[in-house]
């Protein structure tokens, strides 16, 4: 049974609590700062100025001003960053704002800042756009340059379940079936295998669409042509039709530093190699071996599988449509499309957990040892031991720890939430994050949780309201 310990401090409209009530998991060493109990965006599409002022009170603190930081010149490993010049803050910086005392940080205390973005849309509880609106979001990254200032937030708890992709069998039209799920009888007739007959998934998303120009939704880990993305975009469209604040939401194409591009999110594996398209098939079935390349441009859109010594990779990380597929640079049954203009999107493994051995020191991410137990510590492994990557074993571009990645498995009954990064274990496998903040790959035809990210245009919000 959870202990209830509540401490509130009201300061400039900002609400701090040492635990969270009901809808949040909480831990003794993880402190939540809530910007306000009210949402930023109202049902009529206007902005709550009081909530915006509270948010900007936080963001105006010199500790959280990215332009007061040196531009990104090096990765945590020390290797140079050669991309566009930009300034950035991470979840670790937001944590230091919430828990400023160095003693507490040294004792493995951490913090997070949450905001409720949207007013709750009235209607049925089963309406996914309503569930999407009724969520809290964590500040995880802030990128700025001379023209732009974009705040990135990750949904604190999943809002719905969805399959990731299809099996290309349509129960409404038995003639539409993927040849990979047919088996030949001795008499020359065909029969459907178990996966196409008994599985609930079809080639359609939850709204009856079959993929359009991208072709049928099929058994591949291609995020850009996935049911998960289609469902999320449909939910987001319904939400933003009701609360029209599109002008304040930045797309991945508008990011300072272009950090959701495939070039940016390419990293090496344990052996310092980069994934090469056409090398999807494992040459050693017991260990999963890929020869790789020494040239990162051969591995566009691929990042390391950090744990273990296998030649494994995560692929299709980029949002720009340049990510490599597993077969001659393409997926076998779907085309890669750009998601650069998506307003809501699933994060990649690069963003939340690991960027590759050339960019990130962490060999394993931290995770919650006993999810749901308020006194649970984080399990931390670092490599090398004499060069810890940062306090609390943070990793990935956003520098998250296990508390940041973890979520309550009780809100949405699931053990996994989808990421957008495919894994070379299987053509139909996608990375997921668990309630403990750990990572597993999972088959695309399964139904798991959706926990998207969003970008807010802080410069436009500030300018429009003179704040």
GROMACS .gro file of C-alpha atoms in nm:
model
  467
    1UNK     CA    1   0.000   0.000   0.000
    2UNK     CA    2   0.140   0.338  -0.099
    3UNK     CA    3   0.228   0.596   0.162
    4UNK     CA    4   0.066   0.936   0.117
    5UNK     CA    5   0.301   1.224   0.193
    6UNK     CA    6   0.200   1.567   0.065
    7UNK     CA    7   0.389   1.894   0.081
    8UNK     CA    8   0.275   2.201  -0.111
    9UNK     CA    9   0.462   2.524  -0.165
   10UNK     CA   10   0.286   2.805  -0.349
   11UNK     CA   11   0.530   3.041  -0.518
   12UNK     CA   12   0.434   3.265  -0.812
   13UNK     CA   13   0.154   3.025  -0.900
   14UNK     CA   14   0.390   2.729  -0.906
   15UNK     CA   15   0.288   2.412  -0.722
   16UNK     CA   16   0.546   2.175  -0.578
   17UNK     CA   17   0.467   1.837  -0.432
   18UNK     CA   18   0.697   1.572  -0.292
   19UNK     CA   19   0.458   1.315  -0.426
   20UNK     CA   20   0.180   1.316  -0.678
   21UNK     CA   21  -0.180   1.232  -0.615
   22UNK     CA   22  -0.369   0.946  -0.772
   23UNK     CA   23  -0.281   0.970  -1.139
   24UNK     CA   24   0.099   0.974  -1.090
   25UNK     CA   25   0.350   0.723  -0.965
   26UNK     CA   26   0.570   0.886  -0.704
   27UNK     CA   27   0.896   0.804  -0.529
   28UNK     CA   28   1.057   0.942  -0.216
   29UNK     CA   29   1.363   1.059  -0.409
   30UNK     CA   30   1.181   1.197  -0.714
   31UNK     CA   31   1.019   1.538  -0.670
   32UNK     CA   32   0.748   1.677  -0.894
   33UNK     CA   33   0.706   2.049  -0.964
   34UNK     CA   34   0.367   2.124  -1.121
   35UNK     CA   35   0.346   2.455  -1.305
   36UNK     CA   36  -0.024   2.494  -1.221
   37UNK     CA   37  -0.331   2.284  -1.154
   38UNK     CA   38  -0.494   2.454  -1.455
   39UNK     CA   39  -0.420   2.374  -1.822
   40UNK     CA   40  -0.220   2.606  -2.044
   41UNK     CA   41  -0.462   2.584  -2.339
   42UNK     CA   42  -0.834   2.638  -2.277
   43UNK     CA   43  -1.124   2.467  -2.456
   44UNK     CA   44  -1.188   2.777  -2.667
   45UNK     CA   45  -0.833   2.769  -2.806
   46UNK     CA   46  -0.705   3.057  -2.596
   47UNK     CA   47  -0.405   3.058  -2.365
   48UNK     CA   48  -0.440   3.084  -1.988
   49UNK     CA   49  -0.214   3.383  -1.921
   50UNK     CA   50  -0.173   3.294  -1.554
   51UNK     CA   51  -0.046   2.945  -1.640
   52UNK     CA   52   0.180   3.083  -1.915
   53UNK     CA   53   0.324   3.336  -1.670
   54UNK     CA   54   0.396   3.056  -1.422
   55UNK     CA   55   0.568   2.853  -1.693
   56UNK     CA   56   0.777   3.151  -1.803
   57UNK     CA   57   0.869   3.225  -1.441
   58UNK     CA   58   1.040   2.888  -1.443
   59UNK     CA   59   1.190   2.920  -1.791
   60UNK     CA   60   1.319   3.274  -1.722
   61UNK     CA   61   1.541   3.150  -1.442
   62UNK     CA   62   1.906   3.190  -1.551
   63UNK     CA   63   1.958   2.822  -1.467
   64UNK     CA   64   1.712   2.732  -1.745
   65UNK     CA   65   1.809   2.987  -2.010
   66UNK     CA   66   1.974   2.789  -2.292
   67UNK     CA   67   2.128   3.102  -2.445
   68UNK     CA   68   2.337   3.144  -2.131
   69UNK     CA   69   2.492   2.802  -2.199
   70UNK     CA   70   2.776   2.730  -2.433
   71UNK     CA   71   2.649   2.595  -2.766
   72UNK     CA   72   2.657   2.220  -2.807
   73UNK     CA   73   3.015   2.138  -2.909
   74UNK     CA   74   3.070   1.790  -2.770
   75UNK     CA   75   2.879   1.472  -2.694
   76UNK     CA   76   2.899   1.324  -2.341
   77UNK     CA   77   3.180   1.098  -2.464
   78UNK     CA   78   3.388   1.404  -2.551
   79UNK     CA   79   3.368   1.355  -2.926
   80UNK     CA   80   3.289   1.674  -3.120
   81UNK     CA   81   2.939   1.762  -3.229
   82UNK     CA   82   2.964   1.880  -3.588
   83UNK     CA   83   2.600   1.968  -3.655
   84UNK     CA   84   2.423   2.307  -3.659
   85UNK     CA   85   2.504   2.540  -3.370
   86UNK     CA   86   2.236   2.548  -3.100
   87UNK     CA   87   2.203   2.577  -2.723
   88UNK     CA   88   2.020   2.314  -2.520
   89UNK     CA   89   1.891   2.222  -2.175
   90UNK     CA   90   1.797   1.869  -2.071
   91UNK     CA   91   1.583   1.691  -1.814
   92UNK     CA   92   1.887   1.697  -1.587
   93UNK     CA   93   1.881   2.077  -1.588
   94UNK     CA   94   1.510   2.082  -1.507
   95UNK     CA   95   1.582   1.834  -1.226
   96UNK     CA   96   1.849   2.065  -1.081
   97UNK     CA   97   1.598   2.350  -1.082
   98UNK     CA   98   1.351   2.139  -0.878
   99UNK     CA   99   1.617   1.994  -0.643
  100UNK     CA  100   1.884   2.265  -0.625
  101UNK     CA  101   2.070   2.145  -0.316
  102UNK     CA  102   2.382   1.957  -0.420
  103UNK     CA  103   2.360   1.734  -0.114
  104UNK     CA  104   2.023   1.602  -0.225
  105UNK     CA  105   2.146   1.542  -0.578
  106UNK     CA  106   2.446   1.351  -0.447
  107UNK     CA  107   2.206   1.132  -0.250
  108UNK     CA  108   2.030   1.034  -0.573
  109UNK     CA  109   1.743   1.279  -0.540
  110UNK     CA  110   1.601   1.406  -0.867
  111UNK     CA  111   1.317   1.623  -0.987
  112UNK     CA  112   1.085   1.685  -1.280
  113UNK     CA  113   0.864   1.972  -1.399
  114UNK     CA  114   0.512   1.889  -1.520
  115UNK     CA  115   0.242   2.095  -1.689
  116UNK     CA  116  -0.112   2.018  -1.800
  117UNK     CA  117  -0.121   2.144  -2.158
  118UNK     CA  118  -0.483   2.100  -2.265
  119UNK     CA  119  -0.820   2.149  -2.103
  120UNK     CA  120  -1.010   1.820  -2.086
  121UNK     CA  121  -1.243   1.775  -2.381
  122UNK     CA  122  -1.593   1.680  -2.264
  123UNK     CA  123  -1.736   1.354  -2.391
  124UNK     CA  124  -1.704   0.980  -2.356
  125UNK     CA  125  -1.424   0.844  -2.140
  126UNK     CA  126  -1.337   0.606  -2.426
  127UNK     CA  127  -1.275   0.894  -2.667
  128UNK     CA  128  -0.899   0.886  -2.739
  129UNK     CA  129  -0.883   1.259  -2.814
  130UNK     CA  130  -1.043   1.322  -2.475
  131UNK     CA  131  -0.785   1.097  -2.306
  132UNK     CA  132  -0.512   1.275  -2.498
  133UNK     CA  133  -0.629   1.613  -2.370
  134UNK     CA  134  -0.645   1.500  -2.007
  135UNK     CA  135  -0.273   1.441  -1.954
  136UNK     CA  136   0.027   1.592  -1.777
  137UNK     CA  137   0.348   1.653  -1.969
  138UNK     CA  138   0.709   1.659  -1.847
  139UNK     CA  139   0.962   1.920  -1.961
  140UNK     CA  140   1.251   1.716  -2.104
  141UNK     CA  141   1.449   1.934  -2.347
  142UNK     CA  142   1.482   2.297  -2.454
  143UNK     CA  143   1.669   2.398  -2.768
  144UNK     CA  144   1.734   2.754  -2.883
  145UNK     CA  145   1.934   2.956  -3.132
  146UNK     CA  146   1.922   3.319  -3.241
  147UNK     CA  147   1.582   3.276  -3.410
  148UNK     CA  148   1.403   2.993  -3.225
  149UNK     CA  149   1.323   2.872  -2.875
  150UNK     CA  150   1.149   2.534  -2.859
  151UNK     CA  151   1.047   2.345  -2.545
  152UNK     CA  152   1.003   1.968  -2.575
  153UNK     CA  153   0.767   1.779  -2.347
  154UNK     CA  154   0.698   1.407  -2.305
  155UNK     CA  155   0.362   1.279  -2.185
  156UNK     CA  156   0.401   1.169  -1.822
  157UNK     CA  157   0.155   0.877  -1.844
  158UNK     CA  158   0.032   0.691  -2.155
  159UNK     CA  159  -0.310   0.797  -2.282
  160UNK     CA  160  -0.427   0.492  -2.480
  161UNK     CA  161  -0.340   0.149  -2.620
  162UNK     CA  162  -0.263   0.079  -2.985
  163UNK     CA  163  -0.101  -0.185  -3.199
  164UNK     CA  164   0.217  -0.056  -3.358
  165UNK     CA  165   0.158  -0.201  -3.701
  166UNK     CA  166  -0.050  -0.455  -3.890
  167UNK     CA  167  -0.027  -0.809  -4.020
  168UNK     CA  168  -0.180  -0.710  -4.354
  169UNK     CA  169  -0.470  -0.949  -4.315
  170UNK     CA  170  -0.807  -0.777  -4.343
  171UNK     CA  171  -1.090  -0.971  -4.178
  172UNK     CA  172  -1.340  -0.757  -4.371
  173UNK     CA  173  -1.196  -0.871  -4.704
  174UNK     CA  174  -1.034  -1.219  -4.687
  175UNK     CA  175  -0.887  -1.172  -5.035
  176UNK     CA  176  -0.654  -0.906  -4.894
  177UNK     CA  177  -0.396  -1.116  -4.720
  178UNK     CA  178  -0.021  -1.104  -4.698
  179UNK     CA  179   0.140  -1.391  -4.881
  180UNK     CA  180   0.379  -1.440  -4.590
  181UNK     CA  181   0.088  -1.574  -4.381
  182UNK     CA  182  -0.035  -1.832  -4.632
  183UNK     CA  183   0.065  -2.198  -4.617
  184UNK     CA  184   0.025  -2.455  -4.896
  185UNK     CA  185  -0.167  -2.780  -4.839
  186UNK     CA  186  -0.074  -3.104  -5.014
  187UNK     CA  187  -0.382  -3.073  -5.234
  188UNK     CA  188  -0.259  -2.740  -5.367
  189UNK     CA  189  -0.494  -2.516  -5.167
  190UNK     CA  190  -0.383  -2.251  -4.924
  191UNK     CA  191  -0.472  -2.195  -4.561
  192UNK     CA  192  -0.411  -1.900  -4.331
  193UNK     CA  193  -0.166  -1.936  -4.046
  194UNK     CA  194  -0.258  -1.867  -3.684
  195UNK     CA  195  -0.136  -1.510  -3.681
  196UNK     CA  196  -0.370  -1.399  -3.959
  197UNK     CA  197  -0.674  -1.594  -3.841
  198UNK     CA  198  -0.674  -1.543  -3.467
  199UNK     CA  199  -0.497  -1.215  -3.412
  200UNK     CA  200  -0.717  -0.908  -3.361
  201UNK     CA  201  -0.498  -0.682  -3.573
  202UNK     CA  202  -0.568  -0.618  -3.941
  203UNK     CA  203  -0.425  -0.394  -4.212
  204UNK     CA  204  -0.643  -0.106  -4.085
  205UNK     CA  205  -0.583   0.154  -3.818
  206UNK     CA  206  -0.845   0.224  -3.551
  207UNK     CA  207  -1.032   0.458  -3.783
  208UNK     CA  208  -1.075   0.222  -4.079
  209UNK     CA  209  -0.785   0.346  -4.292
  210UNK     CA  210  -0.558   0.103  -4.477
  211UNK     CA  211  -0.249   0.318  -4.518
  212UNK     CA  212  -0.329   0.517  -4.830
  213UNK     CA  213  -0.032   0.592  -5.051
  214UNK     CA  214   0.200   0.415  -4.807
  215UNK     CA  215   0.029   0.084  -4.881
  216UNK     CA  216  -0.132  -0.155  -4.638
  217UNK     CA  217  -0.019  -0.147  -4.277
  218UNK     CA  218   0.203  -0.448  -4.248
  219UNK     CA  219   0.434  -0.644  -4.022
  220UNK     CA  220   0.727  -0.400  -4.019
  221UNK     CA  221   0.884  -0.168  -3.763
  222UNK     CA  222   0.864   0.133  -3.991
  223UNK     CA  223   0.723   0.412  -3.771
  224UNK     CA  224   0.651   0.646  -4.060
  225UNK     CA  225   0.410   0.391  -4.213
  226UNK     CA  226   0.269   0.252  -3.889
  227UNK     CA  227  -0.075   0.217  -3.736
  228UNK     CA  228   0.064   0.374  -3.416
  229UNK     CA  229   0.156   0.693  -3.601
  230UNK     CA  230  -0.176   0.697  -3.792
  231UNK     CA  231  -0.376   0.659  -3.470
  232UNK     CA  232  -0.173   0.929  -3.294
  233UNK     CA  233  -0.210   1.174  -3.583
  234UNK     CA  234  -0.585   1.111  -3.597
  235UNK     CA  235  -0.621   1.164  -3.219
  236UNK     CA  236  -0.409   1.479  -3.237
  237UNK     CA  237  -0.615   1.617  -3.526
  238UNK     CA  238  -0.940   1.566  -3.334
  239UNK     CA  239  -0.789   1.729  -3.026
  240UNK     CA  240  -0.656   2.029  -3.218
  241UNK     CA  241  -0.982   2.071  -3.408
  242UNK     CA  242  -1.145   2.118  -3.069
  243UNK     CA  243  -0.863   2.320  -2.903
  244UNK     CA  244  -0.697   2.490  -3.197
  245UNK     CA  245  -0.354   2.597  -3.075
  246UNK     CA  246  -0.156   2.466  -3.372
  247UNK     CA  247   0.029   2.793  -3.412
  248UNK     CA  248   0.202   2.740  -3.077
  249UNK     CA  249   0.314   2.384  -3.155
  250UNK     CA  250   0.645   2.347  -3.337
  251UNK     CA  251   0.709   2.058  -3.574
  252UNK     CA  252   1.032   1.853  -3.582
  253UNK     CA  253   1.132   2.044  -3.896
  254UNK     CA  254   1.144   2.367  -3.692
  255UNK     CA  255   1.383   2.247  -3.421
  256UNK     CA  256   1.701   2.441  -3.346
  257UNK     CA  257   1.988   2.205  -3.418
  258UNK     CA  258   1.772   1.971  -3.626
  259UNK     CA  259   1.813   1.711  -3.352
  260UNK     CA  260   1.529   1.488  -3.473
  261UNK     CA  261   1.699   1.440  -3.809
  262UNK     CA  262   1.848   1.108  -3.913
  263UNK     CA  263   2.199   1.252  -3.943
  264UNK     CA  264   2.185   1.375  -3.584
  265UNK     CA  265   2.044   1.048  -3.446
  266UNK     CA  266   2.308   0.816  -3.592
  267UNK     CA  267   2.539   0.642  -3.346
  268UNK     CA  268   2.783   0.352  -3.329
  269UNK     CA  269   2.737   0.017  -3.159
  270UNK     CA  270   2.962  -0.145  -2.896
  271UNK     CA  271   3.227  -0.212  -3.162
  272UNK     CA  272   3.227   0.144  -3.297
  273UNK     CA  273   3.045   0.041  -3.614
  274UNK     CA  274   2.746   0.194  -3.788
  275UNK     CA  275   2.447   0.012  -3.930
  276UNK     CA  276   2.456  -0.045  -4.306
  277UNK     CA  277   2.136  -0.096  -4.503
  278UNK     CA  278   2.107  -0.443  -4.654
  279UNK     CA  279   2.266  -0.604  -4.346
  280UNK     CA  280   1.942  -0.678  -4.166
  281UNK     CA  281   1.979  -1.055  -4.181
  282UNK     CA  282   2.187  -1.195  -3.896
  283UNK     CA  283   2.497  -1.384  -4.006
  284UNK     CA  284   2.522  -1.559  -3.669
  285UNK     CA  285   2.178  -1.671  -3.556
  286UNK     CA  286   2.286  -1.736  -3.199
  287UNK     CA  287   2.449  -1.398  -3.136
  288UNK     CA  288   2.293  -1.166  -3.393
  289UNK     CA  289   2.601  -1.043  -3.580
  290UNK     CA  290   2.630  -0.756  -3.829
  291UNK     CA  291   2.958  -0.643  -3.978
  292UNK     CA  292   2.863  -0.274  -3.988
  293UNK     CA  293   3.064   0.013  -4.127
  294UNK     CA  294   3.321   0.262  -4.003
  295UNK     CA  295   3.144   0.541  -4.191
  296UNK     CA  296   2.846   0.695  -4.012
  297UNK     CA  297   2.694   0.809  -4.340
  298UNK     CA  298   2.644   0.443  -4.433
  299UNK     CA  299   2.434   0.405  -4.121
  300UNK     CA  300   2.201   0.697  -4.163
  301UNK     CA  301   1.922   0.687  -3.905
  302UNK     CA  302   2.066   0.410  -3.689
  303UNK     CA  303   2.181   0.421  -3.327
  304UNK     CA  304   2.350   0.170  -3.103
  305UNK     CA  305   2.197  -0.109  -2.907
  306UNK     CA  306   2.394  -0.019  -2.598
  307UNK     CA  307   2.363  -0.322  -2.372
  308UNK     CA  308   2.555  -0.639  -2.447
  309UNK     CA  309   2.834  -0.690  -2.697
  310UNK     CA  310   2.624  -0.790  -2.996
  311UNK     CA  311   2.642  -0.610  -3.329
  312UNK     CA  312   2.287  -0.486  -3.289
  313UNK     CA  313   2.134  -0.151  -3.378
  314UNK     CA  314   1.819   0.054  -3.345
  315UNK     CA  315   1.704   0.185  -3.680
  316UNK     CA  316   1.457   0.434  -3.829
  317UNK     CA  317   1.514   0.698  -3.562
  318UNK     CA  318   1.498   1.009  -3.777
  319UNK     CA  319   1.177   1.203  -3.845
  320UNK     CA  320   1.290   1.337  -4.184
  321UNK     CA  321   1.228   1.027  -4.398
  322UNK     CA  322   1.598   0.959  -4.450
  323UNK     CA  323   1.627   0.665  -4.209
  324UNK     CA  324   1.767   0.347  -4.354
  325UNK     CA  325   1.550   0.040  -4.390
  326UNK     CA  326   1.672  -0.314  -4.339
  327UNK     CA  327   1.675  -0.422  -4.706
  328UNK     CA  328   1.884  -0.219  -4.952
  329UNK     CA  329   1.802   0.100  -4.766
  330UNK     CA  330   1.428   0.038  -4.771
  331UNK     CA  331   1.168  -0.156  -4.578
  332UNK     CA  332   1.049  -0.455  -4.778
  333UNK     CA  333   0.678  -0.378  -4.781
  334UNK     CA  334   0.649  -0.011  -4.685
  335UNK     CA  335   0.811   0.315  -4.788
  336UNK     CA  336   0.973   0.551  -4.540
  337UNK     CA  337   0.793   0.884  -4.523
  338UNK     CA  338   0.884   1.207  -4.349
  339UNK     CA  339   0.722   1.273  -4.010
  340UNK     CA  340   0.882   1.618  -3.997
  341UNK     CA  341   0.547   1.796  -3.985
  342UNK     CA  342   0.381   1.581  -3.717
  343UNK     CA  343   0.256   1.784  -3.420
  344UNK     CA  344   0.263   1.484  -3.186
  345UNK     CA  345   0.504   1.195  -3.228
  346UNK     CA  346   0.654   0.897  -3.045
  347UNK     CA  347   1.007   0.953  -2.910
  348UNK     CA  348   1.305   0.750  -3.024
  349UNK     CA  349   1.539   0.538  -2.817
  350UNK     CA  350   1.809   0.794  -2.903
  351UNK     CA  351   1.613   1.065  -2.724
  352UNK     CA  352   1.512   0.879  -2.409
  353UNK     CA  353   1.782   0.617  -2.346
  354UNK     CA  354   2.100   0.593  -2.551
  355UNK     CA  355   2.268   0.773  -2.838
  356UNK     CA  356   2.536   0.518  -2.921
  357UNK     CA  357   2.884   0.447  -2.795
  358UNK     CA  358   3.037   0.738  -2.986
  359UNK     CA  359   2.795   0.984  -2.826
  360UNK     CA  360   2.691   0.843  -2.487
  361UNK     CA  361   2.894   0.697  -2.202
  362UNK     CA  362   2.613   0.494  -2.045
  363UNK     CA  363   2.621   0.124  -2.120
  364UNK     CA  364   2.292   0.055  -1.942
  365UNK     CA  365   2.017   0.299  -1.862
  366UNK     CA  366   1.895   0.341  -1.506
  367UNK     CA  367   1.563   0.183  -1.415
  368UNK     CA  368   1.336   0.163  -1.110
  369UNK     CA  369   1.417  -0.149  -0.908
  370UNK     CA  370   1.069  -0.187  -0.758
  371UNK     CA  371   0.807   0.002  -0.965
  372UNK     CA  372   0.522   0.127  -0.748
  373UNK     CA  373   0.727   0.115  -0.428
  374UNK     CA  374   0.785   0.479  -0.318
  375UNK     CA  375   1.116   0.388  -0.153
  376UNK     CA  376   1.255   0.211  -0.461
  377UNK     CA  377   1.604   0.318  -0.571
  378UNK     CA  378   1.730   0.329  -0.926
  379UNK     CA  379   1.955   0.053  -1.061
  380UNK     CA  380   2.253   0.221  -1.226
  381UNK     CA  381   2.532   0.081  -1.440
  382UNK     CA  382   2.785   0.305  -1.610
  383UNK     CA  383   3.074   0.258  -1.848
  384UNK     CA  384   3.350   0.336  -1.790
  385UNK     CA  385   3.329   0.342  -1.411
  386UNK     CA  386   3.588   0.617  -1.376
  387UNK     CA  387   3.391   0.848  -1.607
  388UNK     CA  388   3.027   0.848  -1.498
  389UNK     CA  389   2.819   1.017  -1.765
  390UNK     CA  390   2.626   1.236  -1.519
  391UNK     CA  391   2.445   1.235  -1.186
  392UNK     CA  392   2.176   0.969  -1.150
  393UNK     CA  393   2.308   0.770  -1.446
  394UNK     CA  394   2.124   0.983  -1.698
  395UNK     CA  395   2.146   0.890  -2.063
  396UNK     CA  396   2.006   0.965  -2.408
  397UNK     CA  397   1.979   1.308  -2.566
  398UNK     CA  398   1.724   1.422  -2.308
  399UNK     CA  399   1.941   1.290  -2.018
  400UNK     CA  400   1.656   1.101  -1.853
  401UNK     CA  401   1.683   0.862  -1.559
  402UNK     CA  402   1.464   0.567  -1.467
  403UNK     CA  403   1.212   0.785  -1.284
  404UNK     CA  404   1.167   1.002  -1.595
  405UNK     CA  405   1.121   0.706  -1.828
  406UNK     CA  406   0.904   0.506  -1.588
  407UNK     CA  407   0.528   0.541  -1.559
  408UNK     CA  408   0.238   0.383  -1.376
  409UNK     CA  409   0.128   0.055  -1.530
  410UNK     CA  410  -0.205   0.096  -1.350
  411UNK     CA  411  -0.331   0.394  -1.552
  412UNK     CA  412  -0.322   0.211  -1.884
  413UNK     CA  413  -0.311  -0.164  -1.824
  414UNK     CA  414   0.012  -0.243  -2.005
  415UNK     CA  415   0.371  -0.341  -1.943
  416UNK     CA  416   0.517  -0.144  -2.233
  417UNK     CA  417   0.486   0.188  -2.416
  418UNK     CA  418   0.591   0.220  -2.779
  419UNK     CA  419   0.896   0.411  -2.901
  420UNK     CA  420   0.956   0.483  -3.269
  421UNK     CA  421   1.290   0.300  -3.295
  422UNK     CA  422   1.296  -0.038  -3.466
  423UNK     CA  423   1.537  -0.308  -3.355
  424UNK     CA  424   1.739  -0.542  -3.575
  425UNK     CA  425   1.637  -0.844  -3.367
  426UNK     CA  426   1.338  -0.877  -3.601
  427UNK     CA  427   1.189  -0.696  -3.897
  428UNK     CA  428   0.870  -0.666  -3.696
  429UNK     CA  429   1.018  -0.554  -3.362
  430UNK     CA  430   1.005  -0.209  -3.203
  431UNK     CA  431   1.165  -0.076  -2.888
  432UNK     CA  432   0.942  -0.008  -2.592
  433UNK     CA  433   0.985   0.148  -2.249
  434UNK     CA  434   0.841  -0.029  -1.943
  435UNK     CA  435   0.686   0.112  -1.621
  436UNK     CA  436   1.025   0.065  -1.454
  437UNK     CA  437   1.191   0.279  -1.722
  438UNK     CA  438   1.364  -0.020  -1.878
  439UNK     CA  439   1.372  -0.115  -2.246
  440UNK     CA  440   1.251  -0.420  -2.441
  441UNK     CA  441   1.186  -0.487  -2.806
  442UNK     CA  442   0.835  -0.606  -2.887
  443UNK     CA  443   0.643  -0.736  -3.189
  444UNK     CA  444   0.454  -0.470  -3.384
  445UNK     CA  445   0.124  -0.662  -3.389
  446UNK     CA  446   0.087  -0.634  -3.010
  447UNK     CA  447  -0.129  -0.373  -2.842
  448UNK     CA  448   0.073  -0.147  -2.609
  449UNK     CA  449   0.065   0.206  -2.469
  450UNK     CA  450   0.106   0.537  -2.651
  451UNK     CA  451   0.309   0.811  -2.482
  452UNK     CA  452   0.387   1.087  -2.732
  453UNK     CA  453   0.603   1.399  -2.729
  454UNK     CA  454   0.526   1.757  -2.834
  455UNK     CA  455   0.723   2.077  -2.909
  456UNK     CA  456   0.604   2.419  -2.785
  457UNK     CA  457   0.715   2.737  -2.960
  458UNK     CA  458   0.819   2.939  -2.653
  459UNK     CA  459   0.940   3.235  -2.856
  460UNK     CA  460   0.599   3.276  -3.022
  461UNK     CA  461   0.410   3.234  -2.692
  462UNK     CA  462   0.632   3.495  -2.529
  463UNK     CA  463   0.598   3.740  -2.818
  464UNK     CA  464   0.223   3.707  -2.866
  465UNK     CA  465   0.146   3.789  -2.504
  466UNK     CA  466   0.433   4.028  -2.436
  467UNK     CA  467   0.583   3.813  -2.159
   0.00000   0.00000   0.00000
